[in-house]
Amino acid sequence: LTPAWNSSVIDPVPRDEWPQAITAVSIAYNAARAVGPTMAGLVFAQLGAGWVFVVTVATTLVMWESIRRWPPRQHDPSKLPAERLWGGTLSGLRFAWHSHMILAQLVRVMAFSAAGSALWALLPVIAQRLGTGAEGFGLLMGCLGTGAVAIGLVLGRLRARFGLEIIVRTAALVFAAAMLMAALTQMAWFVYLWMLLACAALMSAMSTFNTATQASAPQWVRSRAVAMHMLAALGAFAMGSAFWGASSDLIGLTFTLCVAAVLMATGLLL
């Protein structure tokens, strides 16, 4: 669903407004990620588990209705035969391999996600070391969501002023600094502040990568490019999380986060 949804969101808006549209989708996603678990917890506590799924189905129907009311723009008729699933997948992979811009974005998003996954994977360990309990862990998660929403409100102006490349490089440095602060300090309020900045940096970089990928791909392969972008990001995130978790068991939280921060900064060379 997500690649098709992301690629169709930009259809109704002019090309020069694509970054703002993609950022708006990211804001909605991060706001839902911050608010959703809280709502689910309240519903579960007050009404029970069954009502959580009732609310989930209801919100899914709202999304379905929005798609029905504002369907994606129809593609221009093609004289070529419809592609089969396997053939379409292979043609998308070939396009990405031969497109310098798309391939570069995929490599960069993989590097950013692999290094940045350390902070997310080790967040419970960070909360445990701070000694703040479940409430502190919830506050860490809330800071991450809040930082992403807050930067989304000004990201368009920042891109217009500084450009995409400076945004990505600054985001990598800020995220690396956040991992260092989480590794080297045990002051809870200070870590909370850097979690705000970390997710703001993550939101800035990922939405910029997404914008660059969609703007670089022609319409016929755009959904496939977005799918490859998400596969690169989430695949690297999943494998990186497993690696950093095992690394923390072997060499400790502090050293693991420091290594991840160094790798994040090294990614600037890409």
C-alpha positions as a Python dict, from the first residue, in 0.01 Angstrom:
ca = {
    (1, 'L'): (0, 0, 0),
    (2, 'T'): (261, 255, 104),
    (3, 'P'): (460, 287, -223),
    (4, 'A'): (139, 331, -422),
    (5, 'W'): (3, 574, -165),
    (6, 'N'): (321, 784, -154),
    (7, 'S'): (354, 803, -530),
    (8, 'S'): (-13, 897, -578),
    (9, 'V'): (-14, 1174, -317),
    (10, 'I'): (193, 1401, -540),
    (11, 'D'): (-35, 1358, -844),
    (12, 'P'): (-277, 1643, -760),
    (13, 'V'): (-6, 1903, -690),
    (14, 'P'): (236, 2087, -923),
    (15, 'R'): (588, 1949, -947),
    (16, 'D'): (742, 2242, -758),
    (17, 'E'): (518, 2157, -459),
    (18, 'W'): (614, 1788, -442),
    (19, 'P'): (856, 1835, -149),
    (20, 'Q'): (584, 2003, 57),
    (21, 'A'): (333, 1728, -29),
    (22, 'I'): (576, 1451, 65),
    (23, 'T'): (664, 1635, 387),
    (24, 'A'): (294, 1668, 471),
    (25, 'V'): (252, 1292, 435),
    (26, 'S'): (554, 1238, 660),
    (27, 'I'): (410, 1477, 920),
    (28, 'A'): (82, 1287, 920),
    (29, 'Y'): (264, 955, 953),
    (30, 'N'): (481, 1070, 1244),
    (31, 'A'): (190, 1240, 1417),
    (32, 'A'): (-9, 917, 1391),
    (33, 'R'): (289, 720, 1519),
    (34, 'A'): (308, 949, 1823),
    (35, 'V'): (-66, 972, 1893),
    (36, 'G'): (-175, 623, 1786),
    (37, 'P'): (-9, 418, 2062),
    (38, 'T'): (-138, 662, 2325),
    (39, 'M'): (-493, 636, 2192),
    (40, 'A'): (-465, 258, 2173),
    (41, 'G'): (-350, 245, 2535),
    (42, 'L'): (-639, 462, 2652),
    (43, 'V'): (-897, 260, 2458),
    (44, 'F'): (-748, -66, 2586),
    (45, 'A'): (-755, 57, 2947),
    (46, 'Q'): (-1110, 192, 2930),
    (47, 'L'): (-1291, -45, 2692),
    (48, 'G'): (-1075, -352, 2638),
    (49, 'A'): (-871, -505, 2357),
    (50, 'G'): (-1164, -567, 2123),
    (51, 'W'): (-1242, -198, 2090),
    (52, 'V'): (-883, -128, 1988),
    (53, 'F'): (-939, -335, 1675),
    (54, 'V'): (-1279, -171, 1619),
    (55, 'V'): (-1112, 171, 1616),
    (56, 'T'): (-838, 36, 1387),
    (57, 'V'): (-1094, -87, 1135),
    (58, 'A'): (-1283, 243, 1156),
    (59, 'T'): (-971, 448, 1079),
    (60, 'T'): (-888, 214, 790),
    (61, 'L'): (-1235, 280, 647),
    (62, 'V'): (-1168, 654, 673),
    (63, 'M'): (-855, 606, 464),
    (64, 'W'): (-1050, 396, 213),
    (65, 'E'): (-1312, 671, 183),
    (66, 'S'): (-1045, 934, 123),
    (67, 'I'): (-902, 725, -162),
    (68, 'R'): (-1252, 685, -308),
    (69, 'R'): (-1321, 1058, -295),
    (70, 'W'): (-982, 1169, -424),
    (71, 'P'): (-857, 886, -647),
    (72, 'P'): (-511, 900, -808),
    (73, 'R'): (-490, 1066, -1146),
    (74, 'Q'): (-542, 830, -1437),
    (75, 'H'): (-231, 751, -1640),
    (76, 'D'): (-226, 837, -2008),
    (77, 'P'): (-335, 542, -2226),
    (78, 'S'): (-45, 328, -2346),
    (79, 'K'): (-21, 134, -2668),
    (80, 'L'): (214, -114, -2504),
    (81, 'P'): (79, -433, -2342),
    (82, 'A'): (37, -438, -1963),
    (83, 'E'): (342, -555, -1770),
    (84, 'R'): (336, -874, -1568),
    (85, 'L'): (440, -864, -1202),
    (86, 'W'): (780, -1030, -1249),
    (87, 'G'): (861, -841, -1569),
    (88, 'G'): (760, -511, -1410),
    (89, 'T'): (978, -583, -1108),
    (90, 'L'): (1279, -663, -1327),
    (91, 'S'): (1230, -351, -1539),
    (92, 'G'): (1217, -139, -1223),
    (93, 'L'): (1539, -295, -1096),
    (94, 'R'): (1708, -239, -1432),
    (95, 'F'): (1599, 123, -1432),
    (96, 'A'): (1739, 177, -1082),
    (97, 'W'): (2068, 9, -1175),
    (98, 'H'): (2119, 228, -1482),
    (99, 'S'): (1989, 551, -1325),
    (100, 'H'): (2279, 718, -1146),
    (101, 'M'): (2045, 942, -945),
    (102, 'I'): (1812, 665, -824),
    (103, 'L'): (2099, 428, -742),
    (104, 'A'): (2280, 701, -548),
    (105, 'Q'): (1966, 776, -345),
    (106, 'L'): (1917, 408, -264),
    (107, 'V'): (2276, 371, -145),
    (108, 'R'): (2258, 684, 66),
    (109, 'V'): (1926, 594, 226),
    (110, 'M'): (2061, 247, 309),
    (111, 'A'): (2369, 397, 472),
    (112, 'F'): (2166, 649, 672),
    (113, 'S'): (1912, 388, 787),
    (114, 'A'): (2174, 127, 877),
    (115, 'A'): (2370, 368, 1097),
    (116, 'G'): (2066, 547, 1236),
    (117, 'S'): (1890, 226, 1335),
    (118, 'A'): (2125, 199, 1633),
    (119, 'L'): (1943, 476, 1818),
    (120, 'W'): (1600, 322, 1764),
    (121, 'A'): (1710, -34, 1840),
    (122, 'L'): (1883, 65, 2163),
    (123, 'L'): (1622, 313, 2285),
    (124, 'P'): (1488, 76, 2555),
    (125, 'V'): (1844, 23, 2680),
    (126, 'I'): (1900, 399, 2686),
    (127, 'A'): (1581, 446, 2889),
    (128, 'Q'): (1688, 169, 3128),
    (129, 'R'): (2027, 331, 3183),
    (130, 'L'): (1861, 667, 3251),
    (131, 'G'): (1651, 496, 3519),
    (132, 'T'): (1330, 668, 3411),
    (133, 'G'): (1115, 355, 3383),
    (134, 'A'): (827, 299, 3143),
    (135, 'E'): (721, 664, 3167),
    (136, 'G'): (1067, 776, 3060),
    (137, 'F'): (1067, 539, 2765),
    (138, 'G'): (727, 673, 2659),
    (139, 'L'): (861, 1026, 2686),
    (140, 'L'): (1160, 932, 2468),
    (141, 'M'): (921, 801, 2203),
    (142, 'G'): (709, 1113, 2235),
    (143, 'C'): (1013, 1333, 2185),
    (144, 'L'): (1098, 1144, 1867),
    (145, 'G'): (751, 1192, 1722),
    (146, 'T'): (732, 1556, 1830),
    (147, 'G'): (1066, 1638, 1672),
    (148, 'A'): (956, 1493, 1339),
    (149, 'V'): (628, 1687, 1336),
    (150, 'A'): (793, 2012, 1441),
    (151, 'I'): (1062, 2006, 1171),
    (152, 'G'): (803, 1918, 910),
    (153, 'L'): (632, 2252, 963),
    (154, 'V'): (944, 2446, 859),
    (155, 'L'): (1123, 2197, 635),
    (156, 'G'): (990, 2349, 314),
    (157, 'R'): (1137, 2689, 397),
    (158, 'L'): (1467, 2531, 501),
    (159, 'R'): (1491, 2342, 170),
    (160, 'A'): (1416, 2658, -27),
    (161, 'R'): (1686, 2848, 157),
    (162, 'F'): (1966, 2591, 190),
    (163, 'G'): (1898, 2323, -74),
    (164, 'L'): (1855, 1947, -47),
    (165, 'E'): (2221, 1851, -8),
    (166, 'I'): (2287, 2080, 289),
    (167, 'I'): (1970, 1954, 458),
    (168, 'V'): (2083, 1591, 427),
    (169, 'R'): (2439, 1659, 543),
    (170, 'T'): (2323, 1865, 840),
    (171, 'A'): (2071, 1596, 934),
    (172, 'A'): (2343, 1330, 934),
    (173, 'L'): (2566, 1539, 1160),
    (174, 'V'): (2281, 1618, 1401),
    (175, 'F'): (2176, 1253, 1419),
    (176, 'A'): (2536, 1146, 1480),
    (177, 'A'): (2564, 1405, 1758),
    (178, 'A'): (2239, 1277, 1913),
    (179, 'M'): (2378, 924, 1926),
    (180, 'L'): (2696, 1052, 2090),
    (181, 'M'): (2496, 1244, 2350),
    (182, 'A'): (2284, 938, 2424),
    (183, 'A'): (2604, 736, 2464),
    (184, 'L'): (2801, 975, 2680),
    (185, 'T'): (2549, 1139, 2915),
    (186, 'Q'): (2297, 1012, 3170),
    (187, 'M'): (2111, 1339, 3223),
    (188, 'A'): (1757, 1254, 3121),
    (189, 'W'): (1646, 1603, 3018),
    (190, 'F'): (1954, 1641, 2797),
    (191, 'V'): (1888, 1309, 2624),
    (192, 'Y'): (1523, 1407, 2570),
    (193, 'L'): (1634, 1728, 2400),
    (194, 'W'): (1865, 1540, 2166),
    (195, 'M'): (1590, 1288, 2086),
    (196, 'L'): (1382, 1580, 1960),
    (197, 'L'): (1671, 1685, 1738),
    (198, 'A'): (1743, 1328, 1628),
    (199, 'C'): (1397, 1262, 1489),
    (200, 'A'): (1386, 1608, 1333),
    (201, 'A'): (1708, 1514, 1153),
    (202, 'L'): (1570, 1173, 1052),
    (203, 'M'): (1252, 1331, 915),
    (204, 'S'): (1453, 1591, 721),
    (205, 'A'): (1684, 1337, 562),
    (206, 'M'): (1426, 1069, 480),
    (207, 'S'): (1169, 1304, 330),
    (208, 'T'): (1446, 1466, 125),
    (209, 'F'): (1562, 1127, -3),
    (210, 'N'): (1202, 1042, -86),
    (211, 'T'): (1154, 1369, -271),
    (212, 'A'): (1474, 1322, -471),
    (213, 'T'): (1376, 965, -563),
    (214, 'Q'): (1027, 1056, -682),
    (215, 'A'): (1145, 1365, -870),
    (216, 'S'): (1413, 1162, -1049),
    (217, 'A'): (1185, 880, -1164),
    (218, 'P'): (948, 905, -1464),
    (219, 'Q'): (582, 834, -1399),
    (220, 'W'): (584, 479, -1537),
    (221, 'V'): (837, 361, -1280),
    (222, 'R'): (775, 602, -991),
    (223, 'S'): (583, 360, -769),
    (224, 'R'): (854, 99, -819),
    (225, 'A'): (1122, 355, -734),
    (226, 'V'): (936, 442, -412),
    (227, 'A'): (904, 71, -332),
    (228, 'M'): (1280, 25, -377),
    (229, 'H'): (1341, 333, -164),
    (230, 'M'): (1129, 187, 116),
    (231, 'L'): (1290, -155, 81),
    (232, 'A'): (1635, 2, 106),
    (233, 'A'): (1537, 211, 409),
    (234, 'L'): (1340, -50, 604),
    (235, 'G'): (1564, -342, 506),
    (236, 'A'): (1876, -160, 623),
    (237, 'F'): (1688, -49, 934),
    (238, 'A'): (1586, -405, 1022),
    (239, 'M'): (1927, -560, 962),
    (240, 'G'): (2102, -268, 1131),
    (241, 'S'): (1880, -300, 1439),
    (242, 'A'): (1971, -666, 1478),
    (243, 'F'): (2341, -588, 1432),
    (244, 'W'): (2346, -299, 1681),
    (245, 'G'): (2152, -501, 1937),
    (246, 'A'): (2404, -784, 1919),
    (247, 'S'): (2689, -533, 1924),
    (248, 'S'): (2553, -373, 2241),
    (249, 'D'): (2556, -712, 2414),
    (250, 'L'): (2918, -767, 2310),
    (251, 'I'): (3084, -427, 2353),
    (252, 'G'): (2836, -223, 2553),
    (253, 'L'): (2586, 54, 2484),
    (254, 'T'): (2829, 346, 2490),
    (255, 'F'): (3081, 207, 2245),
    (256, 'T'): (2809, 79, 2011),
    (257, 'L'): (2642, 420, 1985),
    (258, 'C'): (2980, 587, 1932),
    (259, 'V'): (3061, 349, 1645),
    (260, 'A'): (2718, 414, 1490),
    (261, 'A'): (2772, 789, 1519),
    (262, 'V'): (3109, 762, 1343),
    (263, 'L'): (2953, 556, 1064),
    (264, 'M'): (2670, 809, 1027),
    (265, 'A'): (2923, 1091, 988),
    (266, 'T'): (3129, 880, 747),
    (267, 'G'): (2817, 849, 530),
    (268, 'L'): (2869, 1213, 435),
    (269, 'L'): (3134, 1088, 192),
    (270, 'L'): (2868, 916, -21),
}
